[in-house]
Short mmCIF file of C-alpha atoms and ligand atoms in Angstrom, two decimals:
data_model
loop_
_atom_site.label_atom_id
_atom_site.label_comp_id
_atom_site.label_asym_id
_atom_site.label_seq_id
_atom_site.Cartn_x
_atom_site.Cartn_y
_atom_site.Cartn_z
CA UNK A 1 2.60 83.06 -137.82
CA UNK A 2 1.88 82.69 -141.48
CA UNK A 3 2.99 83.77 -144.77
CA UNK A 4 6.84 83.04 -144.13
CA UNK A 5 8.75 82.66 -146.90
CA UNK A 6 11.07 79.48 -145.21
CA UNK A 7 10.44 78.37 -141.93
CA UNK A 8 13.08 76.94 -140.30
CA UNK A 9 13.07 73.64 -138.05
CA UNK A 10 15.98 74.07 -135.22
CA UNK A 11 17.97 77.21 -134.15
CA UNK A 12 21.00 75.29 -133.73
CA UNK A 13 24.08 76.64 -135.87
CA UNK A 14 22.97 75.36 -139.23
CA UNK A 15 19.72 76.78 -138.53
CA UNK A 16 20.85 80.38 -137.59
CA UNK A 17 23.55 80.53 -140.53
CA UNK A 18 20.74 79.50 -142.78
CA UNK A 19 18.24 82.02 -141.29
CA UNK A 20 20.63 84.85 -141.45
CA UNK A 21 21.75 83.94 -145.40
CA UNK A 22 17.88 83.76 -146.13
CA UNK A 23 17.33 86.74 -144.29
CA UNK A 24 19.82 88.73 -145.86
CA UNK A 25 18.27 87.86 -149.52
CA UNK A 26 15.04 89.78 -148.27
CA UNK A 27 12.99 86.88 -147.57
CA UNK A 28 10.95 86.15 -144.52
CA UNK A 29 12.52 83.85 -141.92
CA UNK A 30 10.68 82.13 -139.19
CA UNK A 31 12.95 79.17 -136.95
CA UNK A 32 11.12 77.11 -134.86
CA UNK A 33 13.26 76.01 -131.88
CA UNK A 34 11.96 73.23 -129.18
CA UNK A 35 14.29 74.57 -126.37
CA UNK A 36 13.77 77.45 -124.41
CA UNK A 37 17.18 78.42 -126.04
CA UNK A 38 19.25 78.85 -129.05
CA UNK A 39 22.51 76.04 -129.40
CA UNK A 40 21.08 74.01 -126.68
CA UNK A 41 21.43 70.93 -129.17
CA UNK A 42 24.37 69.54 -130.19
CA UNK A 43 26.01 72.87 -131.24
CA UNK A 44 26.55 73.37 -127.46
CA UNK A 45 28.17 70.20 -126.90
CA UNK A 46 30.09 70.21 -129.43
CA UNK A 47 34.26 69.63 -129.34
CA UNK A 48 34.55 72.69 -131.36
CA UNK A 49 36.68 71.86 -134.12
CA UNK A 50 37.79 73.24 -137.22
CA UNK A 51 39.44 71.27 -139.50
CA UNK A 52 40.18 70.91 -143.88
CA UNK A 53 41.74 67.52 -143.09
CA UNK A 54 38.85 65.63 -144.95
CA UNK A 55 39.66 63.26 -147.63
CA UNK A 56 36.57 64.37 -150.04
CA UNK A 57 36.54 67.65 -151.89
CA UNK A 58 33.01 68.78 -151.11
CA UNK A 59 34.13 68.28 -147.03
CA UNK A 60 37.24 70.03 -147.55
CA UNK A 61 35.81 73.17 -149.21
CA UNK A 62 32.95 73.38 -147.08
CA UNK A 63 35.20 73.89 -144.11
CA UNK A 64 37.10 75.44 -145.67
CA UNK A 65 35.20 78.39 -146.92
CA UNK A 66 33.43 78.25 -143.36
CA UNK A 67 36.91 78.99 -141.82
CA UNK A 68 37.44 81.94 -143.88
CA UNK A 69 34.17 83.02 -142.77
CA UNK A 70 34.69 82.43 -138.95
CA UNK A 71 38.44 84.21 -139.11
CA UNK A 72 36.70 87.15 -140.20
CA UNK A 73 33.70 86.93 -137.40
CA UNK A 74 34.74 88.09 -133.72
CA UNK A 75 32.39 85.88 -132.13
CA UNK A 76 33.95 83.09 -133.49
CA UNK A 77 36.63 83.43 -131.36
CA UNK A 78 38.63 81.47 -134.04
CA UNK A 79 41.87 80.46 -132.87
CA UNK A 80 44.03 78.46 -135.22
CA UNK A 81 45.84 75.90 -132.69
CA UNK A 82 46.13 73.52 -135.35
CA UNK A 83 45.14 69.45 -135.59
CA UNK A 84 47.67 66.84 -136.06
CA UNK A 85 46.52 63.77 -137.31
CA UNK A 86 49.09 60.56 -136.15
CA UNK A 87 48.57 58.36 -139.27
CA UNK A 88 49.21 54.42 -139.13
CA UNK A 89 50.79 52.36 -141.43
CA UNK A 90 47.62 50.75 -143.22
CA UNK A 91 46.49 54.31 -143.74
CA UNK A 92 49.55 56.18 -144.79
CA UNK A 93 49.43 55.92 -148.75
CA UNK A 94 45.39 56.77 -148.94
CA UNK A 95 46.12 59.68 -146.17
CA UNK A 96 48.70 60.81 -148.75
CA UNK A 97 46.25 61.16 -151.40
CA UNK A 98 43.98 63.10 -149.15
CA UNK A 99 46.95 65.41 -148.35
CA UNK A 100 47.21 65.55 -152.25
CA UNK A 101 43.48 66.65 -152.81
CA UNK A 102 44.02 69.40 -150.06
CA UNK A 103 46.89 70.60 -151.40
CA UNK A 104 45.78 71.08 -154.94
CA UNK A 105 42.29 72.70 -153.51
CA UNK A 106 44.55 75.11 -152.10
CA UNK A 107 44.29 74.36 -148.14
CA UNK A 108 47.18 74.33 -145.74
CA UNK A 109 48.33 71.11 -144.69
CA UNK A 110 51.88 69.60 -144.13
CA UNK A 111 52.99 66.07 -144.11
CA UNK A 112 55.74 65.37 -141.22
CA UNK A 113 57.83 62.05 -140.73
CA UNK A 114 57.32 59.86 -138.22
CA UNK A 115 60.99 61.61 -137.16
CA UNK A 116 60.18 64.97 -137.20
CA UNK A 117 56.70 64.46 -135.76
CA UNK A 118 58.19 63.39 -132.45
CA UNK A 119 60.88 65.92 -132.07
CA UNK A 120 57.57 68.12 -132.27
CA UNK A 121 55.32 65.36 -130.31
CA UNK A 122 55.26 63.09 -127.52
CA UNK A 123 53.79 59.94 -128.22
CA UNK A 124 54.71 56.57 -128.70
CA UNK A 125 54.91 55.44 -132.37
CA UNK A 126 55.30 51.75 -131.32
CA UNK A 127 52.16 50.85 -128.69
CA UNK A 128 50.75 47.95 -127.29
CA UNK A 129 47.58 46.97 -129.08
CA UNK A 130 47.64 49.34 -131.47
CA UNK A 131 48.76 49.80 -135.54
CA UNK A 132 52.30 51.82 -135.67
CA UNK A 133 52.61 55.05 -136.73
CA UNK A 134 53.92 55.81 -139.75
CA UNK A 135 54.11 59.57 -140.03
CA UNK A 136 51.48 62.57 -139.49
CA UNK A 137 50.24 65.40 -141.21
CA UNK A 138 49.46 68.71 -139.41
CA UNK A 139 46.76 71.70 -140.99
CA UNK A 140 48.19 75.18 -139.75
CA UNK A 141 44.75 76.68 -140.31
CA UNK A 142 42.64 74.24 -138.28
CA UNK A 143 41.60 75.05 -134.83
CA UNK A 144 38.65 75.80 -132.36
CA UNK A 145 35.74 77.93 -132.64
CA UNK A 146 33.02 79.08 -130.60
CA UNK A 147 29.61 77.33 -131.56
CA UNK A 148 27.61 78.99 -129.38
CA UNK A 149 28.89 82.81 -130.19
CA UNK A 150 28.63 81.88 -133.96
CA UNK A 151 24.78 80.36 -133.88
CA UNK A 152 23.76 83.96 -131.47
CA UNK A 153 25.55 85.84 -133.75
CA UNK A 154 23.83 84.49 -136.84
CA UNK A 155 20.67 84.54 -135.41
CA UNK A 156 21.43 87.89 -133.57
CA UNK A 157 21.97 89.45 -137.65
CA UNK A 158 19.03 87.18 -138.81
CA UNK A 159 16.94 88.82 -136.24
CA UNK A 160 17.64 92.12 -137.07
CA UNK A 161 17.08 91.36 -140.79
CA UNK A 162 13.37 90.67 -140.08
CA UNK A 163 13.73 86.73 -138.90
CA UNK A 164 11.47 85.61 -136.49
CA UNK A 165 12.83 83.20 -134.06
CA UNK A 166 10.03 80.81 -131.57
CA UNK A 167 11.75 79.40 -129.10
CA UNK A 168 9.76 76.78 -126.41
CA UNK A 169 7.94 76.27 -130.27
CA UNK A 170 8.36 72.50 -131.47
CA UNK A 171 7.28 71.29 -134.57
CA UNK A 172 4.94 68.46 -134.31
CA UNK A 173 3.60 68.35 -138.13
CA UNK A 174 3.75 69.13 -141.71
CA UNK A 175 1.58 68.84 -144.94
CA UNK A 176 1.76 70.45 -147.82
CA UNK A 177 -1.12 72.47 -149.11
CA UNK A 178 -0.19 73.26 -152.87
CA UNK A 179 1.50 76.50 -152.74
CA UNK A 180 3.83 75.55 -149.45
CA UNK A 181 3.08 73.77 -146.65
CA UNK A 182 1.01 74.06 -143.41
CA UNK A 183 2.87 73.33 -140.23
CA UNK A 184 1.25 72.02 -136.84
CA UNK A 185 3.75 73.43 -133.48
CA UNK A 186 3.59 73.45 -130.51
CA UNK A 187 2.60 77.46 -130.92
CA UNK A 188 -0.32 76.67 -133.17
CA UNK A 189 0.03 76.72 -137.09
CA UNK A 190 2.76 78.20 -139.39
CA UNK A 191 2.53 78.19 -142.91
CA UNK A 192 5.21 78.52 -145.46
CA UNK A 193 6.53 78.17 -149.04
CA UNK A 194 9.45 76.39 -147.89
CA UNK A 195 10.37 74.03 -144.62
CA UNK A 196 14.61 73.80 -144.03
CA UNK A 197 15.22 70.59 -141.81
CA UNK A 198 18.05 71.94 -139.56
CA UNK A 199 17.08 69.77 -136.47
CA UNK A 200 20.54 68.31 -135.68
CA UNK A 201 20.50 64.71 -134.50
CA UNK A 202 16.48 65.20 -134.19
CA UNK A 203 16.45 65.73 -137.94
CA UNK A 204 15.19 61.85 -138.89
CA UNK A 205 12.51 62.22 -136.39
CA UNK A 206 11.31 65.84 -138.04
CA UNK A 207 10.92 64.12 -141.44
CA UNK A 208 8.99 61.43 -139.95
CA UNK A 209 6.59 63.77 -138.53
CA UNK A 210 6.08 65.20 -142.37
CA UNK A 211 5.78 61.72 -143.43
CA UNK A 212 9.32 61.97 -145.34
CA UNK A 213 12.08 58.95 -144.78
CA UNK A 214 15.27 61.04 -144.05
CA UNK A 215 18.17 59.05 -142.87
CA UNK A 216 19.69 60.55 -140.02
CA UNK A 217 20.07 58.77 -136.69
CA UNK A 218 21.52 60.49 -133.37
CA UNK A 219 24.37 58.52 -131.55
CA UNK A 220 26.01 59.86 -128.33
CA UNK A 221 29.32 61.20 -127.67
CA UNK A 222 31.14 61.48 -124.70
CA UNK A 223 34.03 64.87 -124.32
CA UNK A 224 36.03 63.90 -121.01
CA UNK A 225 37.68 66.83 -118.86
CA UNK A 226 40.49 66.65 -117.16
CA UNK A 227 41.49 69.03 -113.83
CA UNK A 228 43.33 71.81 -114.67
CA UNK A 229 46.68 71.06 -115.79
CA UNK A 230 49.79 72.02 -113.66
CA UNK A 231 51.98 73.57 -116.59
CA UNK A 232 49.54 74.28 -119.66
CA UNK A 233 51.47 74.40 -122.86
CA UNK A 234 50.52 74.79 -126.19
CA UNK A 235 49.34 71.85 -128.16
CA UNK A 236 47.59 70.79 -131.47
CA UNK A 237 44.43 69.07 -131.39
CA UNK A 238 45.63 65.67 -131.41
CA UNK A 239 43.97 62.71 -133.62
CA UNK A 240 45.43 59.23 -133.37
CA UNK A 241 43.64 58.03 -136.51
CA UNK A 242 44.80 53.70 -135.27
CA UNK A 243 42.25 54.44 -132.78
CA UNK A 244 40.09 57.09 -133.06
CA UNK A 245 41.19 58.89 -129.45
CA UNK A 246 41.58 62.46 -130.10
CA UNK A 247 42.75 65.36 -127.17
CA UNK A 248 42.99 69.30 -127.08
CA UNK A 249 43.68 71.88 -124.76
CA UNK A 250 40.81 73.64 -123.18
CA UNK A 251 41.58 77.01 -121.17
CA UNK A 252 44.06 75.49 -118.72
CA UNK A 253 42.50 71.77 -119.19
CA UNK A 254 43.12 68.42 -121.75
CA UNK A 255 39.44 67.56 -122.98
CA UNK A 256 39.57 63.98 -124.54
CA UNK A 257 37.41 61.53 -126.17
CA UNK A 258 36.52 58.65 -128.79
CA UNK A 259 33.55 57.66 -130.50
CA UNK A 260 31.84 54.77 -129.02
CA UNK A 261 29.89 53.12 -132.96
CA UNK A 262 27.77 51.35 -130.70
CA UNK A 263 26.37 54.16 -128.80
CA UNK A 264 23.38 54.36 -131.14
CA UNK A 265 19.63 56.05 -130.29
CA UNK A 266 18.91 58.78 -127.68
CA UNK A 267 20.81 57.78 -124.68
CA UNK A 268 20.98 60.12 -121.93
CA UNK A 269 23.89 60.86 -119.52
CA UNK A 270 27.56 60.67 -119.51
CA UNK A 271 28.42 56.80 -120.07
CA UNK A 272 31.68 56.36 -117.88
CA UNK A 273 31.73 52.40 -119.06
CA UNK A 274 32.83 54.31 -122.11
CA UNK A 275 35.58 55.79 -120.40
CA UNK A 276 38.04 53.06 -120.22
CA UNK A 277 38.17 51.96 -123.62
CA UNK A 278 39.18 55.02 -124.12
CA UNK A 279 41.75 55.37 -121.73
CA UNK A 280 43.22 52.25 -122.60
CA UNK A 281 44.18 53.19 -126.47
CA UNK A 282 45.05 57.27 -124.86
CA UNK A 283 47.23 55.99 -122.35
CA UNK A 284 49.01 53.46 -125.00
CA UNK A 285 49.97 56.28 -127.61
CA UNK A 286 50.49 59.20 -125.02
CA UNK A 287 51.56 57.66 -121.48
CA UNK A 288 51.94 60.92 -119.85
CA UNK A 289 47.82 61.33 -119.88
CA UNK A 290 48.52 59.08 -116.66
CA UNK A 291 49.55 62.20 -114.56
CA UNK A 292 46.44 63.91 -115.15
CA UNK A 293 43.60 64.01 -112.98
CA UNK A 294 39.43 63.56 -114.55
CA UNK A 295 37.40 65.95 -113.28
CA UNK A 296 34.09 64.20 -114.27
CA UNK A 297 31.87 67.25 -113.01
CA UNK A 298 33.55 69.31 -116.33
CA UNK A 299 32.90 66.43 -118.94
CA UNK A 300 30.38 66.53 -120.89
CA UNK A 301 27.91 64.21 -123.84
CA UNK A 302 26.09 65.01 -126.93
CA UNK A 303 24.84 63.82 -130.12
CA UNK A 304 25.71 63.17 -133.48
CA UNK A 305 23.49 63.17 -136.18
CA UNK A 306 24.55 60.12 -138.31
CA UNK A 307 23.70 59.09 -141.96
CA UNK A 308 24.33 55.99 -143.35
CA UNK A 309 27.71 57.18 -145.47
CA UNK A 310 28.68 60.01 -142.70
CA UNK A 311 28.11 63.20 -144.68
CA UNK A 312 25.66 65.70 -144.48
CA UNK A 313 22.48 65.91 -146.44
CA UNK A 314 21.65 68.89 -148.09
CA UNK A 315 19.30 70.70 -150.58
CA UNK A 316 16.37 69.89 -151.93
CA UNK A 317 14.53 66.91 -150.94
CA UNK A 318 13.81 64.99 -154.38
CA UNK A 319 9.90 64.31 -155.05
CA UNK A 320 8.89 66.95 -152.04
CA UNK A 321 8.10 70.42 -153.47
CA UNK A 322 9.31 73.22 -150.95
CA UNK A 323 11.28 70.71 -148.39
CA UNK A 324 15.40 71.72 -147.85
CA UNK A 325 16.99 69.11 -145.34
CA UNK A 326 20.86 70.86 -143.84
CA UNK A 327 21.06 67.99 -141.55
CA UNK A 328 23.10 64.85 -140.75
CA UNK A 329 26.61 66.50 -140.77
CA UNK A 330 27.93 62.76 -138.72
CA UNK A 331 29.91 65.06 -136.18
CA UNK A 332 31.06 67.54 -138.63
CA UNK A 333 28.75 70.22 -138.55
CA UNK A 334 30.36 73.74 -136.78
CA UNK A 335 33.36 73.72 -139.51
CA UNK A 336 31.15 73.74 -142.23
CA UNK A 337 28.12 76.19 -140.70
CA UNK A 338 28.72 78.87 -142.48
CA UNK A 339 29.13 78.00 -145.79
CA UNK A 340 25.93 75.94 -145.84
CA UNK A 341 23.98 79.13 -144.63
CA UNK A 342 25.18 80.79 -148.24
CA UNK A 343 24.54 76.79 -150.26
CA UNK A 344 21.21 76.77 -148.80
CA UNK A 345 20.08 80.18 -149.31
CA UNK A 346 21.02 80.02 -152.92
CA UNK A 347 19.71 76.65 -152.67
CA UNK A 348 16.00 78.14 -152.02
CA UNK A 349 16.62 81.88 -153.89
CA UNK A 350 18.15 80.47 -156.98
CA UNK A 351 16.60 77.56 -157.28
CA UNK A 352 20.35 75.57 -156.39
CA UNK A 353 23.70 76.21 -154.71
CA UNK A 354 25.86 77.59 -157.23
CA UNK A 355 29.00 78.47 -154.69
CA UNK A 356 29.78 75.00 -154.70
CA UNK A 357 28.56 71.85 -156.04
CA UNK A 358 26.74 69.68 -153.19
CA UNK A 359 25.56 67.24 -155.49
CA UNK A 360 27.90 64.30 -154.06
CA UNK A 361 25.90 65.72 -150.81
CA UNK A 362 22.06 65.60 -151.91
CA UNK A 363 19.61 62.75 -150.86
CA UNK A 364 19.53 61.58 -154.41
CA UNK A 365 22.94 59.69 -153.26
CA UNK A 366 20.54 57.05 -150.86
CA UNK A 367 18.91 56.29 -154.31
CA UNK A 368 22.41 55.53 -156.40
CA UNK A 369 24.54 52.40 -155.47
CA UNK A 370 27.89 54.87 -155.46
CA UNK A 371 28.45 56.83 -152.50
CA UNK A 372 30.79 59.29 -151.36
CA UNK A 373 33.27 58.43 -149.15
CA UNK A 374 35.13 60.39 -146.04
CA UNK A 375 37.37 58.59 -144.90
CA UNK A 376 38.63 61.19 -142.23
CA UNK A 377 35.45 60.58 -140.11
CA UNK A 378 36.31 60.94 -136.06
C1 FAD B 1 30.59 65.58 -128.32
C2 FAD B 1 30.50 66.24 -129.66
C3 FAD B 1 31.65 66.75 -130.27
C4 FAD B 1 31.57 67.37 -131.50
N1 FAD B 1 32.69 67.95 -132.03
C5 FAD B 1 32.62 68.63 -133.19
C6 FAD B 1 33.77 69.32 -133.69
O1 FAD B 1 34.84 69.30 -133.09
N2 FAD B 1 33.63 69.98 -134.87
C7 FAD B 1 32.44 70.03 -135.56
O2 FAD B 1 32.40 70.63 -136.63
N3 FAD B 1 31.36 69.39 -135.09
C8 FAD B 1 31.41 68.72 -133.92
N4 FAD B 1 30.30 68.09 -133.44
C9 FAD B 1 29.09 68.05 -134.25
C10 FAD B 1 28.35 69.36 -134.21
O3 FAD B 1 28.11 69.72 -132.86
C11 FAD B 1 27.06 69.23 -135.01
O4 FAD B 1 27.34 68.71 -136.29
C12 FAD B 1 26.38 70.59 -135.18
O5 FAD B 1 26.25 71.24 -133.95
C13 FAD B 1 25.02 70.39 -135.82
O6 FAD B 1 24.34 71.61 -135.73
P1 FAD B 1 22.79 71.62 -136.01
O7 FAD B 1 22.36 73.04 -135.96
O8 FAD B 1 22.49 70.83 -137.23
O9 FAD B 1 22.16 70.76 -134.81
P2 FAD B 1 21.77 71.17 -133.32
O10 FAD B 1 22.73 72.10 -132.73
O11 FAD B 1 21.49 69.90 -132.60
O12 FAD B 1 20.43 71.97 -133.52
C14 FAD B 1 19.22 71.32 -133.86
C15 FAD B 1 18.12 72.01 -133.08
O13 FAD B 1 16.85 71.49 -133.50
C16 FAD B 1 15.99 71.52 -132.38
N5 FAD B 1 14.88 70.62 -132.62
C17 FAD B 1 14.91 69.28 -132.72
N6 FAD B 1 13.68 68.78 -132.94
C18 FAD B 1 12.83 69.85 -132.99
C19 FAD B 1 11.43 69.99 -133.17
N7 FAD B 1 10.64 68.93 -133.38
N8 FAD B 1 10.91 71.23 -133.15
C20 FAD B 1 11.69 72.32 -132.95
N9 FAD B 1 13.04 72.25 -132.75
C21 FAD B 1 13.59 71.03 -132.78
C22 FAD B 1 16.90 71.06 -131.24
O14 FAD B 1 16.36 71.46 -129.99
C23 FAD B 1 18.22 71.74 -131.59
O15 FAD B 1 18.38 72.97 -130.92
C24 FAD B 1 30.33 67.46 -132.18
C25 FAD B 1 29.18 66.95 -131.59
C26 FAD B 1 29.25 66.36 -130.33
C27 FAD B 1 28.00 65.83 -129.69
#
């Protein structure tokens, strides 16, 4: 248990596409994993959606580039069912210049009419209590994935690269001890050159334990189920950015939700107060939700790891020799997986990510008054 080259704190599916990008540079991988399984954090409770609908570069490409990556992976199970976003009037000109950035990056996204989005579409442009739609835009390319094939099938090809993964193995400490650092589990002590934060929503309470200040929070989510659905048909996942309420197929089901910015901390349990709030702006924009049935057995929770501006934080941590934080990806983290496994090995091989610049993502940005700014958050 010593002598790895970067040892890696969560074998969620940041951790595994980081261990099997280190990995496959020849160095020696060991992930430390709390749960007796892989994806048991938020990777397994996660909505699993794709999308390049972001309104910053950095977000765009990173999912971008992960979706490339995930279209080419079978376990993915990458299916491309698209995700229109039902934009209101107060949002319409600064969605535009998001569609603007994504189409000169080169992603696929369409702007529709409020007119032609409703020959597609039903939903009510004009509801009670909520902003009017103006128009929509839809991304051909987005879609669902599956999380928990991608993170086994990363750590599956880290594995047989040499990685070591510990699950039932938390980490409890860190110090560093001038060539790397020594690391206190649950196992008995690691050591390594390099730690990689990858603990999800847990992440903020990891850097504690190394005596580092890393801002990353968890706050609960709630995915609703509905019964299966009498005639199934093919739909988009379904954003209505006036509220936030957001809907997909699932199999032969409608899964549902809406983020709650008070749920805040590590709450436990489905919270069905949260459910009619949600209802309430659902039913208003799409009344025919009323003929389905919940089937609260199939719904689920999780956690988001939040940072104060939303975005992710990665690279190295400034002032801390051998510490790499991939964490705090604020609900966003399956789409862009992959291509922070490649960032983040370059990250630690080369010294920096050279496939894309991440600098609008690195910790340094807590220390500058100017922050980036998504303004397609869900
Ligand atoms: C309801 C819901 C819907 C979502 N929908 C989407 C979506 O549609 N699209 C999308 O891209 N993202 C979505 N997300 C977010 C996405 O799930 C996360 O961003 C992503 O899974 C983060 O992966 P991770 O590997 O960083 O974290 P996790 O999967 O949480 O992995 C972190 C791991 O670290 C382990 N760990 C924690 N502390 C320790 C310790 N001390 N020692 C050892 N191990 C430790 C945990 O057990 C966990 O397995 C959603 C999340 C939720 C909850």
């Amino acid at each position: 248990m010593s002598g790895y080259d970067v040892l890696i704190v969560g074998a969620g599916i940041i951790g595994a596409a980081c261990a099997y990008r280190l990995a496959e540079r020849g160095l020696r991988v060991g992930v430390l994993e709390r749960a007796p399984a892989p994806a048991m954090g938020s990777t397994g409770k996660s909505a699993a959606g794709v999308r390049v609908q972001f309104t910053e570069a950095t977000n765009i490409l990173l999912s971008w580039h992960s979706i490339q990556e995930y279209r080419q992976m079978p376990e993915a199970a990458y299916r491309p069912i698209g995700y229109l976003l039902l934009v209101p009037e107060g949002q319409w000109a600064a969605h535009l210049e998001g569609v603007a950035l994504q189409q000169q990056l080169g992603v696929p996204v369409e702007v529709r009419d409020l007119e032609a989005a409703q020959e597609w579409f039903n939903f009510l442009p004009l509801a009670k209590g909520l902003e009017p739609i103006r128009g929509a835009t839809y991304g051909p390319a987005d879609g669902i994935v599956d999380p928990h094939g991608i993170c086994l099938a990363y750590l599956h090809r880290a594995r047989a690269l040499g990685a070591e993964l510990y699950t039932g193995t938390e980490f409890l400490a860190a110090e560093p001890d001038g060539v790397g650092w020594q690391v206190q589990t649950s196992r008995g002590l690691f050591t390594a050159r390099y730690v990689l934060n990858a603990a999800g929503a847990w992440a903020g309470e990891v850097g504690r334990r190394a005596e580092l200040s890393i801002p990353v929070e968890p706050a609960r989510r709630m995915v609703f189920c509905t019964a299966p659905v009498p005639h199934p048909y093919w739909h988009p996942l379904t954003i209505d950015l006036s509220s936030g309420f957001w809907f997909r197929p699932e199999h032969d089901r409608l899964i549902f939700g809406r983020s709650n910015p008070a749920d805040l901390g590590f709450q436990e349990g489905m919270d069905w107060a949260w459910l009619e709030p949600t209802l309430e702006v659902g039913l208003a924009r799409f009344p025919w939700l009323e003929r389905l049935q919940l089937d609260q057995r199939a719904s689920w929770w999780g956690y988001y790891e939040i940072t104060p501006d939303h975005n992710p934080i990665l690279g190295h941590m400034p002032g801390v020799e051998g510490w790499v934080n991939a964490c705090g990806f604020s609900g966003h983290g399956v789409q862009q997986a992959a291509m922070v496994g490649r960032l983040m090995a370059e990250e630690i091989v080369l010294g920096q990510a050279q496939s894309l610049d991440i600098t609008p993502l690195r910790y340094e940005r807590f220390l500058r008054e100017k922050r980036l700014v998504e303004k397609n958050i869900v």
